[in-house]
């Protein structure tokens, strides 16, 4: 008998729903929230309200595009955390109502685990691009920068993580001080493509092990702007392409050097990247370059699976369903949760 999972994602500012049947994606609908652009970052209160407005049409559309009836669903998987509490509450409460009305189980999903398992989403039944275990996954988003050793679908160890800012945050904060808007990562990426990555040098952290730090880079970037702006008030405008290219090159260098160390120490050559920052073209090139230079087998997600989406929640739900890992009706969301 087929296993059909409805996934619901509402951890931050995207309301998303997806249907996955036997591991194959039938639909993946995402409603993004433009309301935050004017504020230079996600406003939690506005995010929850937008989720309330979006969730019913988004879920209805996901079921319609999948070409199924809701009575065919085996379970509903939802993001329990980490994320914004008000946003998570909308997805969690909706899931409870739907699961109770259809008399099917609920499956809680860790958002970070879902980003990693996005690599197992099949778009057609004969898709066979999935990584084999064990593999390393660099998870880089607006809130996280982690190196994860993935032993199985449900067995992941965080072996390194940021001790301060995340990689996405470094992009966003530096973009903000240059007046490039929010989210800054995609704009920095676009400008970096036209700039010189060696034009400026920013500081890199020297911390042991596989942990990351991006706060020193952020400060060094700010000081560079401050020093040059004293002499030339138009410094940013004149140099934004080179600033973005140098910033991006430094972030990528920091990310890849720890990942190389982990791959070497653990003798793992299967390496994946996930999360919003994995959309970065420079980071993608660095992965391809490492595949050539170090014999890595690399896994780079499709752009549609880099940002928050419910297909990754549904696929995680699918593997948890196989293990009969259901959650009780009184499950409450967690804003902070580890893998
Ligand atoms: O995973 P994600 O959608 O959201 C969470 O943090 O959960 O990641 C968003 C982050 C933002 O910091 C955004 O600036 C960054 O991903 N990002 C990028 C690019 N596209 C998105 N950073 C660098 N280059 C990009 N092309």
CSV table of C-alpha atoms and ligand atoms in Angstrom, one decimal:
chain,number,residue,atom,x,y,z
A,1,UNK,CA,0.0,0.0,0.0
A,2,UNK,CA,1.2,3.5,-0.8
A,3,UNK,CA,2.4,5.8,1.9
A,4,UNK,CA,1.3,9.4,1.3
A,5,UNK,CA,2.6,12.2,3.5
A,6,UNK,CA,1.4,15.8,3.7
A,7,UNK,CA,4.2,18.1,4.9
A,8,UNK,CA,3.7,21.5,6.5
A,9,UNK,CA,6.5,24.0,7.0
A,10,UNK,CA,6.0,27.3,8.9
A,11,UNK,CA,9.2,27.8,10.9
A,12,UNK,CA,10.1,31.3,9.6
A,13,UNK,CA,8.6,33.4,6.8
A,14,UNK,CA,7.6,30.8,4.2
A,15,UNK,CA,4.3,28.9,4.4
A,16,UNK,CA,4.7,25.7,2.5
A,17,UNK,CA,2.9,22.4,2.0
A,18,UNK,CA,3.9,19.4,0.0
A,19,UNK,CA,2.6,15.9,-0.8
A,20,UNK,CA,5.1,13.0,-1.1
A,21,UNK,CA,4.0,9.5,-2.1
A,22,UNK,CA,6.4,6.6,-1.5
A,23,UNK,CA,9.3,9.1,-1.5
A,24,UNK,CA,8.3,10.8,-4.7
A,25,UNK,CA,7.2,14.5,-4.6
A,26,UNK,CA,3.7,15.1,-6.1
A,27,UNK,CA,3.5,18.8,-5.1
A,28,UNK,CA,5.4,21.5,-3.3
A,29,UNK,CA,3.7,24.8,-2.8
A,30,UNK,CA,5.5,27.8,-1.2
A,31,UNK,CA,4.0,31.2,-0.2
A,32,UNK,CA,6.8,33.6,0.6
A,33,UNK,CA,6.1,36.7,2.7
A,34,UNK,CA,7.1,40.0,1.0
A,35,UNK,CA,5.8,42.0,4.0
A,36,UNK,CA,9.2,41.8,5.8
A,37,UNK,CA,11.2,43.5,3.0
A,38,UNK,CA,10.4,47.0,4.2
A,39,UNK,CA,11.7,46.2,7.7
A,40,UNK,CA,15.2,44.8,6.8
A,41,UNK,CA,14.5,41.4,8.4
A,42,UNK,CA,11.7,39.0,9.4
A,43,UNK,CA,9.2,40.6,11.9
A,44,UNK,CA,7.9,37.6,13.9
A,45,UNK,CA,4.5,39.0,14.6
A,46,UNK,CA,3.8,39.7,11.0
A,47,UNK,CA,5.2,36.3,10.0
A,48,UNK,CA,2.6,34.5,12.2
A,49,UNK,CA,-0.3,36.6,10.8
A,50,UNK,CA,0.8,35.8,7.3
A,51,UNK,CA,1.0,32.1,8.1
A,52,UNK,CA,-2.5,32.3,9.4
A,53,UNK,CA,-3.7,33.8,6.2
A,54,UNK,CA,-1.7,31.5,3.9
A,55,UNK,CA,-1.9,28.1,5.5
A,56,UNK,CA,-5.3,27.0,4.3
A,57,UNK,CA,-4.9,28.0,0.6
A,58,UNK,CA,-1.4,26.6,0.5
A,59,UNK,CA,-2.4,23.2,1.9
A,60,UNK,CA,-5.4,23.1,-0.4
A,61,UNK,CA,-3.3,23.9,-3.4
A,62,UNK,CA,-0.7,21.2,-2.5
A,63,UNK,CA,-3.4,18.6,-2.3
A,64,UNK,CA,-5.0,19.8,-5.5
A,65,UNK,CA,-1.7,19.9,-7.4
A,66,UNK,CA,-0.8,16.4,-6.1
A,67,UNK,CA,-4.0,15.2,-7.7
A,68,UNK,CA,-5.1,13.3,-4.6
A,69,UNK,CA,-8.0,13.5,-2.2
A,70,UNK,CA,-7.2,14.3,1.5
A,71,UNK,CA,-8.7,11.0,2.5
A,72,UNK,CA,-5.7,9.3,0.8
A,73,UNK,CA,-3.2,10.9,3.3
A,74,UNK,CA,-1.4,8.4,5.6
A,75,UNK,CA,0.0,11.1,8.0
A,76,UNK,CA,0.7,14.8,8.4
A,77,UNK,CA,4.3,15.8,9.1
A,78,UNK,CA,5.0,19.3,10.4
A,79,UNK,CA,8.0,21.4,11.5
A,80,UNK,CA,8.1,21.4,15.3
A,81,UNK,CA,11.3,23.5,15.6
A,82,UNK,CA,13.6,25.3,15.6
A,83,UNK,CA,12.1,28.5,14.3
A,84,UNK,CA,10.0,31.5,15.4
A,85,UNK,CA,7.5,30.4,18.0
A,86,UNK,CA,4.5,32.3,16.6
A,87,UNK,CA,5.1,30.9,13.1
A,88,UNK,CA,5.6,27.3,14.4
A,89,UNK,CA,2.4,27.5,16.4
A,90,UNK,CA,0.4,28.1,13.2
A,91,UNK,CA,1.7,25.0,11.5
A,92,UNK,CA,1.5,22.9,14.6
A,93,UNK,CA,-2.1,23.9,15.4
A,94,UNK,CA,-3.2,23.4,11.8
A,95,UNK,CA,-1.6,20.0,11.7
A,96,UNK,CA,-3.4,18.9,14.9
A,97,UNK,CA,-6.8,20.0,13.5
A,98,UNK,CA,-6.2,18.2,10.2
A,99,UNK,CA,-4.8,15.0,11.7
A,100,UNK,CA,-7.7,14.8,14.2
A,101,UNK,CA,-10.3,15.4,11.5
A,102,UNK,CA,-8.8,12.8,9.2
A,103,UNK,CA,-8.0,10.4,12.1
A,104,UNK,CA,-4.4,10.0,10.9
A,105,UNK,CA,-1.1,10.3,12.8
A,106,UNK,CA,1.1,13.4,13.2
A,107,UNK,CA,4.8,13.3,12.7
A,108,UNK,CA,7.1,16.0,14.2
A,109,UNK,CA,10.0,17.1,12.1
A,110,UNK,CA,13.2,18.9,13.1
A,111,UNK,CA,13.8,21.7,10.6
A,112,UNK,CA,17.5,21.1,10.4
A,113,UNK,CA,17.1,17.3,9.8
A,114,UNK,CA,14.7,18.2,7.1
A,115,UNK,CA,17.2,20.5,5.3
A,116,UNK,CA,19.6,17.5,5.2
A,117,UNK,CA,17.0,15.0,4.1
A,118,UNK,CA,16.0,17.3,1.2
A,119,UNK,CA,18.7,15.4,-0.7
A,120,UNK,CA,16.4,12.3,-0.6
A,121,UNK,CA,13.4,13.9,-2.3
A,122,UNK,CA,12.7,12.1,-5.6
A,123,UNK,CA,11.0,14.2,-8.3
A,124,UNK,CA,10.4,11.0,-10.4
A,125,UNK,CA,10.3,7.4,-9.3
A,126,UNK,CA,13.7,6.6,-10.9
A,127,UNK,CA,15.6,9.6,-9.4
A,128,UNK,CA,18.7,8.0,-7.9
A,129,UNK,CA,20.9,11.0,-6.9
A,130,UNK,CA,20.6,10.5,-3.1
A,131,UNK,CA,23.8,10.4,-1.0
A,132,UNK,CA,24.9,7.1,0.6
A,133,UNK,CA,25.6,6.9,4.3
A,134,UNK,CA,27.7,8.0,6.0
A,135,UNK,CA,28.1,11.4,4.4
A,136,UNK,CA,28.9,14.9,5.6
A,137,UNK,CA,26.5,17.7,5.2
A,138,UNK,CA,27.3,21.4,5.4
A,139,UNK,CA,24.1,23.1,6.6
A,140,UNK,CA,24.3,26.8,6.0
A,141,UNK,CA,21.3,29.1,6.5
A,142,UNK,CA,20.3,32.4,8.0
A,143,UNK,CA,20.3,30.8,11.5
A,144,UNK,CA,22.7,27.9,11.3
A,145,UNK,CA,26.1,26.9,10.1
A,146,UNK,CA,26.9,23.3,10.9
A,147,UNK,CA,28.9,20.3,9.8
A,148,UNK,CA,26.7,17.2,10.3
A,149,UNK,CA,27.8,13.6,10.0
A,150,UNK,CA,24.8,11.8,8.6
A,151,UNK,CA,24.9,8.1,9.6
A,152,UNK,CA,21.3,7.3,8.6
A,153,UNK,CA,18.0,9.1,7.9
A,154,UNK,CA,17.4,9.4,11.6
A,155,UNK,CA,20.9,9.4,13.0
A,156,UNK,CA,22.8,12.6,12.6
A,157,UNK,CA,25.7,14.1,14.6
A,158,UNK,CA,26.6,17.8,14.6
A,159,UNK,CA,30.4,17.7,14.6
A,160,UNK,CA,30.9,21.5,14.2
A,161,UNK,CA,28.8,24.6,14.4
A,162,UNK,CA,29.0,28.3,14.6
A,163,UNK,CA,29.9,29.8,18.0
A,164,UNK,CA,28.3,33.1,17.0
A,165,UNK,CA,26.8,34.3,13.8
A,166,UNK,CA,25.6,32.0,11.0
A,167,UNK,CA,27.0,32.3,7.4
A,168,UNK,CA,23.7,33.6,6.1
A,169,UNK,CA,23.7,36.2,8.9
A,170,UNK,CA,27.2,37.3,7.9
A,171,UNK,CA,25.9,37.9,4.3
A,172,UNK,CA,22.8,39.6,5.5
A,173,UNK,CA,24.4,41.9,8.1
A,174,UNK,CA,27.2,43.0,5.8
A,175,UNK,CA,24.7,43.6,3.0
A,176,UNK,CA,22.6,45.7,5.4
A,177,UNK,CA,25.5,48.1,6.2
A,178,UNK,CA,26.1,48.5,2.5
A,179,UNK,CA,22.4,49.4,2.1
A,180,UNK,CA,21.7,46.4,-0.1
A,181,UNK,CA,18.4,45.4,1.5
A,182,UNK,CA,17.1,42.1,2.9
A,183,UNK,CA,17.8,39.3,2.5
A,184,UNK,CA,21.3,40.3,1.6
A,185,UNK,CA,22.8,36.9,0.5
A,186,UNK,CA,21.3,36.8,-3.0
A,187,UNK,CA,22.2,40.5,-3.7
A,188,UNK,CA,25.8,40.0,-2.5
A,189,UNK,CA,26.0,36.9,-4.7
A,190,UNK,CA,24.8,38.8,-7.8
A,191,UNK,CA,27.3,41.7,-7.3
A,192,UNK,CA,30.1,39.3,-6.3
A,193,UNK,CA,29.8,37.7,-9.8
A,194,UNK,CA,31.0,41.1,-11.3
A,195,UNK,CA,33.7,41.9,-8.7
A,196,UNK,CA,37.3,41.0,-7.8
A,197,UNK,CA,37.4,38.5,-4.8
A,198,UNK,CA,41.0,39.5,-4.0
A,199,UNK,CA,40.3,43.3,-3.8
A,200,UNK,CA,39.9,43.3,0.0
A,201,UNK,CA,41.2,41.1,2.8
A,202,UNK,CA,39.0,40.4,5.8
A,203,UNK,CA,39.9,38.5,8.9
A,204,UNK,CA,39.3,34.8,9.3
A,205,UNK,CA,38.8,33.0,12.6
A,206,UNK,CA,41.4,30.7,14.2
A,207,UNK,CA,39.3,28.4,16.3
A,208,UNK,CA,40.1,24.7,16.9
A,209,UNK,CA,38.1,21.7,15.7
A,210,UNK,CA,35.2,22.0,13.2
A,211,UNK,CA,33.4,25.0,14.7
A,212,UNK,CA,32.8,28.2,12.8
A,213,UNK,CA,32.8,31.9,13.8
A,214,UNK,CA,31.6,34.7,11.6
A,215,UNK,CA,31.5,37.6,14.0
A,216,UNK,CA,35.1,38.6,13.5
A,217,UNK,CA,34.6,38.7,9.7
A,218,UNK,CA,31.6,41.0,10.2
A,219,UNK,CA,33.6,43.4,12.4
A,220,UNK,CA,36.5,43.4,10.0
A,221,UNK,CA,34.1,44.2,7.1
A,222,UNK,CA,32.6,47.1,9.2
A,223,UNK,CA,36.0,48.5,10.0
A,224,UNK,CA,37.1,48.4,6.4
A,225,UNK,CA,34.0,50.4,5.4
A,226,UNK,CA,34.5,52.8,8.3
A,227,UNK,CA,38.2,53.5,7.4
A,228,UNK,CA,37.6,54.0,3.7
A,229,UNK,CA,34.4,56.1,4.2
A,230,UNK,CA,36.5,58.7,6.1
A,231,UNK,CA,38.3,59.5,2.9
A,232,UNK,CA,35.6,58.9,0.4
A,233,UNK,CA,31.9,59.1,1.2
A,234,UNK,CA,31.1,57.2,-2.1
A,235,UNK,CA,33.4,54.3,-1.2
A,236,UNK,CA,30.6,51.7,-0.9
A,237,UNK,CA,28.9,52.7,-4.1
A,238,UNK,CA,32.2,52.7,-6.1
A,239,UNK,CA,33.4,49.4,-4.6
A,240,UNK,CA,30.3,47.4,-3.9
A,241,UNK,CA,31.1,44.7,-6.5
A,242,UNK,CA,34.6,44.1,-5.1
A,243,UNK,CA,33.4,44.3,-1.5
A,244,UNK,CA,30.8,41.6,-2.2
A,245,UNK,CA,33.2,39.4,-4.1
A,246,UNK,CA,35.8,39.6,-1.3
A,247,UNK,CA,33.2,39.0,1.4
A,248,UNK,CA,31.8,36.0,-0.5
A,249,UNK,CA,35.2,34.5,-1.1
A,250,UNK,CA,36.1,34.9,2.6
A,251,UNK,CA,32.8,33.2,3.8
A,252,UNK,CA,33.4,30.3,1.3
A,253,UNK,CA,37.0,29.9,2.4
A,254,UNK,CA,36.0,29.7,6.0
A,255,UNK,CA,33.2,27.2,5.3
A,256,UNK,CA,35.3,25.0,3.0
A,257,UNK,CA,38.5,24.8,5.1
A,258,UNK,CA,36.6,23.3,8.1
A,259,UNK,CA,34.7,21.0,5.9
A,260,UNK,CA,37.9,19.8,4.2
A,261,UNK,CA,39.4,19.1,7.6
A,262,UNK,CA,36.3,17.1,8.7
A,263,UNK,CA,36.3,15.1,5.5
A,264,UNK,CA,40.0,14.3,5.8
A,265,UNK,CA,39.9,13.4,9.5
A,266,UNK,CA,36.8,11.2,9.2
A,267,UNK,CA,37.8,9.7,5.8
A,268,UNK,CA,34.5,10.6,4.2
A,269,UNK,CA,34.4,11.6,0.6
A,270,UNK,CA,30.6,11.9,0.1
A,271,UNK,CA,29.8,15.6,0.9
A,272,UNK,CA,26.5,17.5,0.7
A,273,UNK,CA,25.4,21.1,1.2
A,274,UNK,CA,22.0,22.3,2.3
A,275,UNK,CA,20.1,25.4,3.5
A,276,UNK,CA,19.5,28.8,2.1
A,277,UNK,CA,23.2,29.8,1.6
A,278,UNK,CA,23.6,26.7,-0.6
A,279,UNK,CA,22.0,28.7,-3.3
A,280,UNK,CA,25.2,30.7,-3.5
A,281,UNK,CA,26.9,30.2,-6.8
A,282,UNK,CA,30.4,30.7,-5.4
A,283,UNK,CA,29.8,28.0,-2.8
A,284,UNK,CA,28.4,25.7,-5.5
A,285,UNK,CA,31.5,26.2,-7.6
A,286,UNK,CA,33.7,25.5,-4.5
A,287,UNK,CA,31.9,22.2,-4.1
A,288,UNK,CA,32.5,21.2,-7.7
A,289,UNK,CA,36.1,22.3,-7.4
A,290,UNK,CA,36.6,20.1,-4.3
A,291,UNK,CA,35.0,17.2,-6.2
A,292,UNK,CA,37.7,17.5,-8.8
A,293,UNK,CA,40.6,18.2,-6.4
A,294,UNK,CA,39.9,15.8,-3.6
A,295,UNK,CA,37.8,13.1,-5.3
A,296,UNK,CA,34.7,14.1,-3.3
A,297,UNK,CA,31.3,12.9,-4.5
A,298,UNK,CA,29.3,16.1,-4.0
A,299,UNK,CA,25.6,16.6,-3.6
A,300,UNK,CA,24.2,20.1,-4.4
A,301,UNK,CA,20.5,20.7,-4.0
A,302,UNK,CA,18.2,22.1,-6.7
A,303,UNK,CA,17.6,25.8,-6.0
A,304,UNK,CA,13.9,25.1,-5.1
A,305,UNK,CA,15.1,22.9,-2.2
A,306,UNK,CA,17.7,25.2,-0.8
A,307,UNK,CA,15.2,27.6,0.9
A,308,UNK,CA,12.5,26.5,3.4
A,309,UNK,CA,10.0,24.2,1.7
A,310,UNK,CA,7.6,21.5,2.9
A,311,UNK,CA,8.9,18.8,0.5
A,312,UNK,CA,11.9,18.4,2.9
A,313,UNK,CA,9.4,18.1,5.8
A,314,UNK,CA,7.3,15.5,3.9
A,315,UNK,CA,10.3,13.4,3.0
A,316,UNK,CA,11.5,13.4,6.6
A,317,UNK,CA,8.0,12.5,7.6
A,318,UNK,CA,8.1,9.6,5.1
A,319,UNK,CA,11.2,8.1,6.7
A,320,UNK,CA,9.8,8.6,10.2
A,321,UNK,CA,6.5,7.0,9.1
A,322,UNK,CA,8.5,3.9,8.1
A,323,UNK,CA,10.0,3.7,11.6
A,324,UNK,CA,6.5,4.3,13.1
A,325,UNK,CA,7.7,7.5,14.8
A,326,UNK,CA,4.5,9.4,15.5
A,327,UNK,CA,4.0,12.2,17.9
A,328,UNK,CA,1.2,12.8,20.4
A,329,UNK,CA,-1.5,15.4,20.0
A,330,UNK,CA,-0.2,17.5,22.8
A,331,UNK,CA,3.1,18.2,21.1
A,332,UNK,CA,4.1,21.8,21.4
A,333,UNK,CA,6.6,23.6,19.1
A,334,UNK,CA,10.2,24.4,20.2
A,335,UNK,CA,11.9,27.6,19.1
A,336,UNK,CA,15.3,26.1,19.8
A,337,UNK,CA,16.0,22.4,19.3
A,338,UNK,CA,19.2,20.4,18.5
A,339,UNK,CA,19.4,17.6,16.0
B,1,LIG,O1,17.6,28.4,4.9
B,1,LIG,P1,17.0,29.8,4.8
B,1,LIG,O2,16.1,30.0,3.6
B,1,LIG,O3,16.4,30.3,6.0
B,1,LIG,C1,16.7,30.0,7.3
B,1,LIG,O4,17.6,30.6,7.9
B,1,LIG,O5,16.0,29.1,7.9
B,1,LIG,O6,18.3,30.7,4.6
B,1,LIG,C2,18.2,32.1,4.4
B,1,LIG,C3,19.6,32.6,4.3
B,1,LIG,C4,19.6,34.1,4.3
B,1,LIG,O7,20.6,34.5,5.2
B,1,LIG,C5,20.0,34.5,2.9
B,1,LIG,O8,20.7,35.7,2.7
B,1,LIG,C6,20.8,33.4,2.5
B,1,LIG,O9,20.2,32.2,3.0
B,1,LIG,N1,21.0,33.2,1.0
B,1,LIG,C7,22.1,33.4,0.3
B,1,LIG,C8,21.8,33.2,-1.0
B,1,LIG,N2,20.5,32.9,-1.2
B,1,LIG,C9,20.0,32.9,0.1
B,1,LIG,N3,23.3,33.6,0.8
B,1,LIG,C10,24.3,33.7,-0.2
B,1,LIG,N4,24.1,33.6,-1.5
B,1,LIG,C11,22.9,33.3,-2.0
B,1,LIG,N5,22.7,33.2,-3.3
